[in-house]
mmCIF file of C-alpha atoms in Angstrom:
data_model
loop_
_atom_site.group_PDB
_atom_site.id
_atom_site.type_symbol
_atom_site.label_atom_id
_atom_site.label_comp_id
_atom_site.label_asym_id
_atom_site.label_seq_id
_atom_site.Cartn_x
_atom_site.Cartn_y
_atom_site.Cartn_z
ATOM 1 C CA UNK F 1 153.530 58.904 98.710
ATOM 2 C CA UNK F 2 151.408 59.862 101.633
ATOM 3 C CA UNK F 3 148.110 59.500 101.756
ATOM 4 C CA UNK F 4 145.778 62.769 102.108
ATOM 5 C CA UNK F 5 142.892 62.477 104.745
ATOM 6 C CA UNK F 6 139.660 63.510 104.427
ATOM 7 C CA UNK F 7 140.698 65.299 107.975
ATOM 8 C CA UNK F 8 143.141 66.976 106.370
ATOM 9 C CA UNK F 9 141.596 67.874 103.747
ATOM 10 C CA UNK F 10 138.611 69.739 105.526
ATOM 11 C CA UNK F 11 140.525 71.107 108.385
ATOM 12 C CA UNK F 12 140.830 74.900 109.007
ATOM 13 C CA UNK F 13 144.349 76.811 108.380
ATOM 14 C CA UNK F 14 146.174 77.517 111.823
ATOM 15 C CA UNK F 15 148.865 79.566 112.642
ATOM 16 C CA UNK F 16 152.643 78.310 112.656
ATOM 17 C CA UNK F 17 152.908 79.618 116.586
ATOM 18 C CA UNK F 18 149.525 80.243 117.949
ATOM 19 C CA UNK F 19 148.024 77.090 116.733
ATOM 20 C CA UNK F 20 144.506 79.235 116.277
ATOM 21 C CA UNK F 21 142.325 79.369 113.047
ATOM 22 C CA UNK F 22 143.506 81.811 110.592
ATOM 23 C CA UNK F 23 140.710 84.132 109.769
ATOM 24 C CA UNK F 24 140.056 84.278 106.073
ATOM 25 C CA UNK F 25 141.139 88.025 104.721
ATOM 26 C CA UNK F 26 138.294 90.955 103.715
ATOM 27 C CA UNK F 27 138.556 91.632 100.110
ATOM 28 C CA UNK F 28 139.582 94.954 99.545
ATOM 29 C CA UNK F 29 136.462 95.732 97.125
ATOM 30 C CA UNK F 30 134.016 94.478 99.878
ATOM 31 C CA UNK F 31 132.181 96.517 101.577
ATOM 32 C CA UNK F 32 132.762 98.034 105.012
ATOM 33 C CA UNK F 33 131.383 96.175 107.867
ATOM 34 C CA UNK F 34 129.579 99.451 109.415
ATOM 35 C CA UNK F 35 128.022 100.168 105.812
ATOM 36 C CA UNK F 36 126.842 96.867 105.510
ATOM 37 C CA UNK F 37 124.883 96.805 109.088
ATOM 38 C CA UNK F 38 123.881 100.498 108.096
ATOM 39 C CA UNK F 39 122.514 99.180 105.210
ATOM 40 C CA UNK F 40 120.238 96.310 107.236
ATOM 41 C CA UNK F 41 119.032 98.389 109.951
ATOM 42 C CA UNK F 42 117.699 100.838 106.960
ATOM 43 C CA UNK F 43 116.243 97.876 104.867
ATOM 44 C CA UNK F 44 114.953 96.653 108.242
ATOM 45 C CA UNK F 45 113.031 99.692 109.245
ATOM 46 C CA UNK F 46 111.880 100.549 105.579
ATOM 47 C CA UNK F 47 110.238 97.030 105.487
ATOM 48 C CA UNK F 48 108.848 98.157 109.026
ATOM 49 C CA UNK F 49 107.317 100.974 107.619
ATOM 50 C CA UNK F 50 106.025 99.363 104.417
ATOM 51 C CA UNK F 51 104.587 96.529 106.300
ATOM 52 C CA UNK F 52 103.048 98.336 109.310
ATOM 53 C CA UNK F 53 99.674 99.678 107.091
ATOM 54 C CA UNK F 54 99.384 96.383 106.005
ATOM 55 C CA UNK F 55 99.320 95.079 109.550
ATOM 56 C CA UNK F 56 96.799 97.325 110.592
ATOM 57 C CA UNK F 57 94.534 96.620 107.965
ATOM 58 C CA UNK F 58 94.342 93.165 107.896
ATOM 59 C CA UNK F 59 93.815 93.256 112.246
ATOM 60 C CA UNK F 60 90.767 95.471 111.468
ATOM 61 C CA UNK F 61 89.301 93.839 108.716
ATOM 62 C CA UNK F 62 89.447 90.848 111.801
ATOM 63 C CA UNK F 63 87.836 92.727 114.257
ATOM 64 C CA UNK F 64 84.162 93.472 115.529
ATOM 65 C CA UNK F 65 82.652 96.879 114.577
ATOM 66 C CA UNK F 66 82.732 98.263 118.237
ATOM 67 C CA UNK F 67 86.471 97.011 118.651
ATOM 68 C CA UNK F 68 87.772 99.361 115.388
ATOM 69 C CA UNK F 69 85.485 102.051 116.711
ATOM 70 C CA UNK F 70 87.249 102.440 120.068
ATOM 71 C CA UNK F 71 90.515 102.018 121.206
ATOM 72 C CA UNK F 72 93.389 100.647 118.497
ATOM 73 C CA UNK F 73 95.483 97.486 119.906
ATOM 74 C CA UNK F 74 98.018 96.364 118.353
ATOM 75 C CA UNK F 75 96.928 92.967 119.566
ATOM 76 C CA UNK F 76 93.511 92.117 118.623
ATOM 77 C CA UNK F 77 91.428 90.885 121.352
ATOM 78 C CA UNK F 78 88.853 88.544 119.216
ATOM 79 C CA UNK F 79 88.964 87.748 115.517
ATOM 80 C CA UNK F 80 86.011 87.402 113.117
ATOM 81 C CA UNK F 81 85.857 87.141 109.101
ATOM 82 C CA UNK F 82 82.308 88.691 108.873
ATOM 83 C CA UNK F 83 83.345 91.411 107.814
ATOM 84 C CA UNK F 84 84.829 89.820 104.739
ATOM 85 C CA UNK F 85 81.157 88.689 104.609
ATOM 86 C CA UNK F 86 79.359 91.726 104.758
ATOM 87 C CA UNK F 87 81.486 93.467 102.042
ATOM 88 C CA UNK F 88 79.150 91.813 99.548
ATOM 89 C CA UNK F 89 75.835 92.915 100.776
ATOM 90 C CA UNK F 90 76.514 96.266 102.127
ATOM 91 C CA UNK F 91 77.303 97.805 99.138
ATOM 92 C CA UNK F 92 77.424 96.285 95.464
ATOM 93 C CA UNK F 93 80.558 95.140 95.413
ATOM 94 C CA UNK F 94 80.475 92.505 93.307
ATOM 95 C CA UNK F 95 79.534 94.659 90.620
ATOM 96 C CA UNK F 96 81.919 97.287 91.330
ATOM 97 C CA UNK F 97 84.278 94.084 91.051
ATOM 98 C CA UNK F 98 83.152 93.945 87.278
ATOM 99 C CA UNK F 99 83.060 97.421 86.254
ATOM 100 C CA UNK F 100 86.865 97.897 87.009
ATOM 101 C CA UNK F 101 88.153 94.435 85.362
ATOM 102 C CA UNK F 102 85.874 95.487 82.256
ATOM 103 C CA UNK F 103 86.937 99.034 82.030
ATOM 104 C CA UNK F 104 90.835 98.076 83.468
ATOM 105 C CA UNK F 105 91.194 95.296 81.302
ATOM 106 C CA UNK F 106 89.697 97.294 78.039
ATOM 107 C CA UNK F 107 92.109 100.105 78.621
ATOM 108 C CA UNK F 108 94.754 98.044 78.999
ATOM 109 C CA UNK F 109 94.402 95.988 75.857
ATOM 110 C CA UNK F 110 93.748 98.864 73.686
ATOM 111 C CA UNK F 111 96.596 101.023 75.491
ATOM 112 C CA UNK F 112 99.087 97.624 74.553
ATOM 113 C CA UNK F 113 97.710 97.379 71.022
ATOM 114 C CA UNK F 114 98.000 100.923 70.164
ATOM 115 C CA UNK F 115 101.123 101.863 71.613
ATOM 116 C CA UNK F 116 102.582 98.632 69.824
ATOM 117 C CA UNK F 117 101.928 99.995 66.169
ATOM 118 C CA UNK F 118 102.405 103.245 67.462
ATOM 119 C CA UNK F 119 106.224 102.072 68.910
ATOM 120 C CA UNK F 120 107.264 100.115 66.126
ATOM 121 C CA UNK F 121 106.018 102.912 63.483
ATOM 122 C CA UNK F 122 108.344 105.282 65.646
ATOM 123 C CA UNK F 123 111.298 102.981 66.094
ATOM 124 C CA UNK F 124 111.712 101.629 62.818
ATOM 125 C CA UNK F 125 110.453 104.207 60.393
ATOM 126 C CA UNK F 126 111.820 107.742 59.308
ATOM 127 C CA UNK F 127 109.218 110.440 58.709
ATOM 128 C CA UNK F 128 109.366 114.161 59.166
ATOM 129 C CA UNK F 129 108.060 115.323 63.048
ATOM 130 C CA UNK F 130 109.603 112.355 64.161
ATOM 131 C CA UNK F 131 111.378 113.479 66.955
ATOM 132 C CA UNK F 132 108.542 116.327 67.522
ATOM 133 C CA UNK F 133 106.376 113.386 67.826
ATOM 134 C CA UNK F 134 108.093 111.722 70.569
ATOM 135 C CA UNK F 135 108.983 114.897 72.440
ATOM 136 C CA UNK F 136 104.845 115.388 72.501
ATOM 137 C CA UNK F 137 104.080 112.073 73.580
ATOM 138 C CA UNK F 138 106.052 112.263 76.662
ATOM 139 C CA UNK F 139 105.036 116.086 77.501
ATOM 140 C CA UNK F 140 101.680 114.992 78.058
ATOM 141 C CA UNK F 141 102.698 113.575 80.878
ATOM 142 C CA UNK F 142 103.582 116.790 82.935
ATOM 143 C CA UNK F 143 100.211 118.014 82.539
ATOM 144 C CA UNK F 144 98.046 116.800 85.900
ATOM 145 C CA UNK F 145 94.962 114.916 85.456
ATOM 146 C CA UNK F 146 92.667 117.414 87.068
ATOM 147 C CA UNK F 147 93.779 119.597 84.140
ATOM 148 C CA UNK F 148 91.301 117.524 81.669
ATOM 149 C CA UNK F 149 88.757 116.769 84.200
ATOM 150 C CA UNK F 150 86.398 119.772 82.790
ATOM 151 C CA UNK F 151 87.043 119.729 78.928
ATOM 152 C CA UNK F 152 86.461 115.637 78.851
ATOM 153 C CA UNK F 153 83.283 116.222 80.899
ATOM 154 C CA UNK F 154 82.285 118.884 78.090
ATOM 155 C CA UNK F 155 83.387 116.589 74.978
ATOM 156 C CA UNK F 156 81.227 113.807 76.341
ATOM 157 C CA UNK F 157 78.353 116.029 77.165
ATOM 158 C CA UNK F 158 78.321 117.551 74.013
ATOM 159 C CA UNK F 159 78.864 114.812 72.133
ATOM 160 C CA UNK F 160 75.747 112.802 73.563
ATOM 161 C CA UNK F 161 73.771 115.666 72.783
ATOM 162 C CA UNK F 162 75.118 115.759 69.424
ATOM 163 C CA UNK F 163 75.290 111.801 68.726
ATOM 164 C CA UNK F 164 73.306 110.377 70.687
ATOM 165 C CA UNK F 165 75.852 108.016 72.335
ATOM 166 C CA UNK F 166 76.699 108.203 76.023
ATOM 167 C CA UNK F 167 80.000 108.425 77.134
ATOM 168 C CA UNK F 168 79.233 110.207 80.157
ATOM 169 C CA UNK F 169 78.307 107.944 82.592
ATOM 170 C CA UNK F 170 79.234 104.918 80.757
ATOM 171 C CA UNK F 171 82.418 102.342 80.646
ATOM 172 C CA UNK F 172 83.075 103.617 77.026
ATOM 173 C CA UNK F 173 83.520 106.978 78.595
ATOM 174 C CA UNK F 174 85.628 106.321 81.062
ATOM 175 C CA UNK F 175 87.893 103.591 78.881
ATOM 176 C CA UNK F 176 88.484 106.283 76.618
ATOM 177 C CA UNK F 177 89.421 108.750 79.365
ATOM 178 C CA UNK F 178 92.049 106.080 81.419
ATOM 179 C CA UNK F 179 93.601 105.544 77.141
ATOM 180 C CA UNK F 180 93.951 108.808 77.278
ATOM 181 C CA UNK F 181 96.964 108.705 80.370
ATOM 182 C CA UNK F 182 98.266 105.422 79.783
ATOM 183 C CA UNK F 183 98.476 105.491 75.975
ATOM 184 C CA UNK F 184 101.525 108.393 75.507
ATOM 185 C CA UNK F 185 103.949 107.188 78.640
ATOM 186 C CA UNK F 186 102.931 103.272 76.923
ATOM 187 C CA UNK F 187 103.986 104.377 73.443
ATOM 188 C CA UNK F 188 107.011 106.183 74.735
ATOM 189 C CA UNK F 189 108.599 103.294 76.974
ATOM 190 C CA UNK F 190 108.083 100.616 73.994
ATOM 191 C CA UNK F 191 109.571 102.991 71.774
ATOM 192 C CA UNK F 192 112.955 102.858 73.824
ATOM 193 C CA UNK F 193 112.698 98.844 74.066
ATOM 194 C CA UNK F 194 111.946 98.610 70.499
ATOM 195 C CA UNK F 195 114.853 100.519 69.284
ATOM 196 C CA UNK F 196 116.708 98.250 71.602
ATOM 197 C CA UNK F 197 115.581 95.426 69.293
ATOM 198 C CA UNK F 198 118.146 94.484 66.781
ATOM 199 C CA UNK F 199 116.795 95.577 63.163
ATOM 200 C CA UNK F 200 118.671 92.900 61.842
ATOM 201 C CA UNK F 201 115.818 90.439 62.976
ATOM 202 C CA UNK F 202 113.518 92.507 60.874
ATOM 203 C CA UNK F 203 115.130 92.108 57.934
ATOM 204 C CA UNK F 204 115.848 88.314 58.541
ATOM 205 C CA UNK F 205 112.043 88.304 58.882
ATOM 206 C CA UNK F 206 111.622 90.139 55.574
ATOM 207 C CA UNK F 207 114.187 88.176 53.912
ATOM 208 C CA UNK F 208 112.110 85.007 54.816
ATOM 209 C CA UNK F 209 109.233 86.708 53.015
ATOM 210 C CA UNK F 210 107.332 87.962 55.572
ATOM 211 C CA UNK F 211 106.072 92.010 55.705
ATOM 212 C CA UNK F 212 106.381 94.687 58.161
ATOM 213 C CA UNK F 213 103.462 93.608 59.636
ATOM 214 C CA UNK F 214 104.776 89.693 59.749
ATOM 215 C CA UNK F 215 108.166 90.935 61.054
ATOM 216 C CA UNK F 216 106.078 92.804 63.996
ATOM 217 C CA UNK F 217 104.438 89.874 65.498
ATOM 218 C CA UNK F 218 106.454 87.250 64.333
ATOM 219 C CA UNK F 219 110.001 88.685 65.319
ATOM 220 C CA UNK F 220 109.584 91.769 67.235
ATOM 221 C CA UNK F 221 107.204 91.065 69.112
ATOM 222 C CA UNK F 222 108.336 87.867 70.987
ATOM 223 C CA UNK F 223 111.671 89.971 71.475
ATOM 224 C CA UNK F 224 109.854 92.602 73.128
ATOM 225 C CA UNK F 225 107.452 90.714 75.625
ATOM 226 C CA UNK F 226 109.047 92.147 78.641
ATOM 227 C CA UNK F 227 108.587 95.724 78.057
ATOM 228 C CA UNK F 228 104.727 95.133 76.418
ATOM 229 C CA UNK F 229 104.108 92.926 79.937
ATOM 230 C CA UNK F 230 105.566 95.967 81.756
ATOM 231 C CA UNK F 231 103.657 98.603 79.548
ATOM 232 C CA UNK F 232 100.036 96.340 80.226
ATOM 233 C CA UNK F 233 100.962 96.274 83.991
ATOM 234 C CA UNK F 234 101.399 100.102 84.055
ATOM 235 C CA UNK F 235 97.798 100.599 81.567
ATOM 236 C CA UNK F 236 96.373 98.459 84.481
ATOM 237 C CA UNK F 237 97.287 99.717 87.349
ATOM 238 C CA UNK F 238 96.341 103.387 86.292
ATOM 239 C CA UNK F 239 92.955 102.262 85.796
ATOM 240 C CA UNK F 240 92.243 99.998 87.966
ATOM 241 C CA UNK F 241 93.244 102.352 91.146
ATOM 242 C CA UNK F 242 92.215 105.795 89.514
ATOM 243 C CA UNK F 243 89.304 107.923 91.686
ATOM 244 C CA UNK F 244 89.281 111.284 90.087
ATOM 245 C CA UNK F 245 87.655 110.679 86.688
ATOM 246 C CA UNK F 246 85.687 107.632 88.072
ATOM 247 C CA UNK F 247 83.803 109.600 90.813
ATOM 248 C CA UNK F 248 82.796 112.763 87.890
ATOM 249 C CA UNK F 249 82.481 110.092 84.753
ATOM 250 C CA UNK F 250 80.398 106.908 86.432
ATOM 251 C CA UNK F 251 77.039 106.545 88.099
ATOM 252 C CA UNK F 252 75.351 103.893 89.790
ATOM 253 C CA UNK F 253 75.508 101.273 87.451
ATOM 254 C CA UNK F 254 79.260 102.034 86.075
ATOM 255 C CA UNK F 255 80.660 102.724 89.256
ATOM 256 C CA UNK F 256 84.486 101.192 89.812
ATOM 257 C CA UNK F 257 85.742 99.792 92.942
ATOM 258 C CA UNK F 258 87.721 102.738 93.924
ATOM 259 C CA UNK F 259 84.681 105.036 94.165
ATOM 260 C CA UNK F 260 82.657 102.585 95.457
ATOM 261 C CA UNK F 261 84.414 101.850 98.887
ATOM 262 C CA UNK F 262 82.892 105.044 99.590
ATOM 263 C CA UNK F 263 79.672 103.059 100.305
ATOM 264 C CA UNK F 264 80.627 101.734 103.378
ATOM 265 C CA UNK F 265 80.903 105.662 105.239
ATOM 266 C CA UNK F 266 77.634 106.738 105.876
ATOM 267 C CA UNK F 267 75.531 109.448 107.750
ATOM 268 C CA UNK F 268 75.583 107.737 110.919
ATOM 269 C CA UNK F 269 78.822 105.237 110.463
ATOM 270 C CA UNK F 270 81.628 104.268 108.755
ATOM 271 C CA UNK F 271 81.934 100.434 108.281
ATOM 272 C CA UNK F 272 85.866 100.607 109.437
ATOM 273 C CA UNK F 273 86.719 96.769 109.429
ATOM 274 C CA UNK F 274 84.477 96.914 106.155
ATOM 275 C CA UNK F 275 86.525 99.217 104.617
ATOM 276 C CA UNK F 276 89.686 97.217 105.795
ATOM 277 C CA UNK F 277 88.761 94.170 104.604
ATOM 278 C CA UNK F 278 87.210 95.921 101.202
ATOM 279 C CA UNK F 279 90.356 97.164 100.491
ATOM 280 C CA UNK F 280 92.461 93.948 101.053
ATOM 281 C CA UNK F 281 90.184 92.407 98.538
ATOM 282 C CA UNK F 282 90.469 95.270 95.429
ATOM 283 C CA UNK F 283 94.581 94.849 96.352
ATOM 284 C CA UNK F 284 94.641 91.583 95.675
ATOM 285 C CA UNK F 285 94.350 91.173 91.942
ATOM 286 C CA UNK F 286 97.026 93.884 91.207
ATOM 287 C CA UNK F 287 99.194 92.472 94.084
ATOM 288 C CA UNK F 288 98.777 89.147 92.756
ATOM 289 C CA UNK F 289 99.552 89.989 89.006
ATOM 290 C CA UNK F 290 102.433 92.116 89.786
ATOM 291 C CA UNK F 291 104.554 89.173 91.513
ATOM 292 C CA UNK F 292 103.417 87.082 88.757
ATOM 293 C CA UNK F 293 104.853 89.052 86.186
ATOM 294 C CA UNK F 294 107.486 90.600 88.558
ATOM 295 C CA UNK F 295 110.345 89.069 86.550
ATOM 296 C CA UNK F 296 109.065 90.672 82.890
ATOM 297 C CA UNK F 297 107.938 94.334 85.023
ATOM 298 C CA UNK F 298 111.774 94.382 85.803
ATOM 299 C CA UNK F 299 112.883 93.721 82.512
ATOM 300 C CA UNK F 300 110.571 95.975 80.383
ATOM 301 C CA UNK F 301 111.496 98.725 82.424
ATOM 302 C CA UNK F 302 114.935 98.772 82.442
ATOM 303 C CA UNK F 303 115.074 98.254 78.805
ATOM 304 C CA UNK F 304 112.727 100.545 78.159
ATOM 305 C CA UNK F 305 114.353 103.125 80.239
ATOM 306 C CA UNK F 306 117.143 103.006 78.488
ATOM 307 C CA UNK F 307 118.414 103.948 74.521
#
């Protein structure tokens, strides 16, 4: 029996008279060749255009004063990191830093918490307005946010002068007022990955002698820790970047960081490679959480988007 070489074995197909390589067949479900370079050009100049304002803010937040004042170039003639210095000391930022991870991260916990009892009362439960319920939560939503600006302004007023507590000008204030638009589109998208839970675990739970509130944390819970990650991320992200409500509902002392990159404009300049480098340093902690949890973001919303 003849021996098979490893020549043999690796060597291309030819033809029977050309003697040239045979060139492996297109499957007939693959793609077209012009779709598929259609497809990379587009991809290539979309990540153009995405990455071209990122470009041109990190080269100014590099550059003197007097070169972002004049001329742009695309190439930056000398490079300095003072102004990532002198973001510190001409304004406050440090404790604009604070105001927005206390008053982000407390609307984002409570928005998570809430909508989770709020979810699995929905998903699992039968009452009458159910469905009314649901269809309110989600309306809220089509209403803009410039809509409530005046009547919150009025509740807090009047309830200072009623109570005694602040909520105008304080974090509390404006906590309540970011729960307010994260809390209904939070409660509606764990409501759709709930229901995509299997109630059978519940009853497993239940059968194992735990109660609805055991069967929550202990079963449902764990199950549904893509869509809460994706619902926290949202709560976040709304609050953390929001300018409207935090320029009317904060002062000097509760100011956030998206008002207070307004600090570096004023009457006789505007800090430009300040402002650059300002707002490379806010990006970063939702830029960094988001490819962190990247994977779960994905998840939750696709389940969540669908029932």
């Amino acid at each position: 029996m003849p021996r098979t070489t490893t020549a043999a074995l690796t060597a291309k197909p030819v033809g029977a008279r050309t003697g040239k390589p045979v060139r492996a067949r297109r499957s007939p479900m693959a793609a077209p060749r012009s779709f598929v370079w259609s497809r990379r050009i587009f991809l290539t100049l979309l990540t153009g255009f995405v990455l071209l304002p990122v470009y041109v803010m990190l080269s100014s937040s590099l550059k003197p004063l007097e070169d972002v004042s004049g001329e742009f170039r695309w190439v930056p003639s000398g490079l300095t990191i003072r102004p990532y210095i002198d973001i510190w000391s001409t304004v406050p930022l440090a404790k604009y830093f604070v105001n927005s991870l206390i008053v982000a991260g407390a609307a984002t916990v409570l928005s998570v918490v809430i909508a989770i009892f709020a979810a699995y009362g929905v998903s699992r439960y039968r009452f009458r307005g159910k469905r009314l319920f649901t269809v309110t939560v989600l309306s809220t939503q089509m209403f803009p946010g410039i809509l409530f600006l005046l009547p919150l302004f009025l509740i807090y007023v009047n309830i200072g002068n009623a109570t005694g507590i602040a909520l105008f000008g304080s974090r509390i204030g404006l906590i309540l007022t970011y729960l307010t638009f994260s809390l209904p589109f939070s409660i509606w998208m764990l409501i759709g990955y709930f229901e995509s839970v299997p109630r059978d675990l519940d009853e497993a739970a239940m059968v194992d002698g735990n109660g609805p509130l055991g069967a929550l944390f202990r079963v449902v819970v764990p199950a549904a820790v893509p869509g809460i990650v994706a619902v926290a991320v949202y709560a976040f992200m709304t609050a953390w970047g929001e300018v409207l409500f935090a320029s009317v509902m904060t002062n000097d002392t509760t100011r956030t960081l998206a008002v207070g990159l307004q600090g570096y404009a004023t009457q006789n300049d505007v800090y430009w490679n300040q402002v650059m480098a300002a707002s490379l340093v806010v990006s970063v902690p939702v830029v960094a959480g988001f490819l962190l949890l990247q994977r779960y973001l994905v998840a939750g919303l696709t389940a969540g988007a669908v029932k």
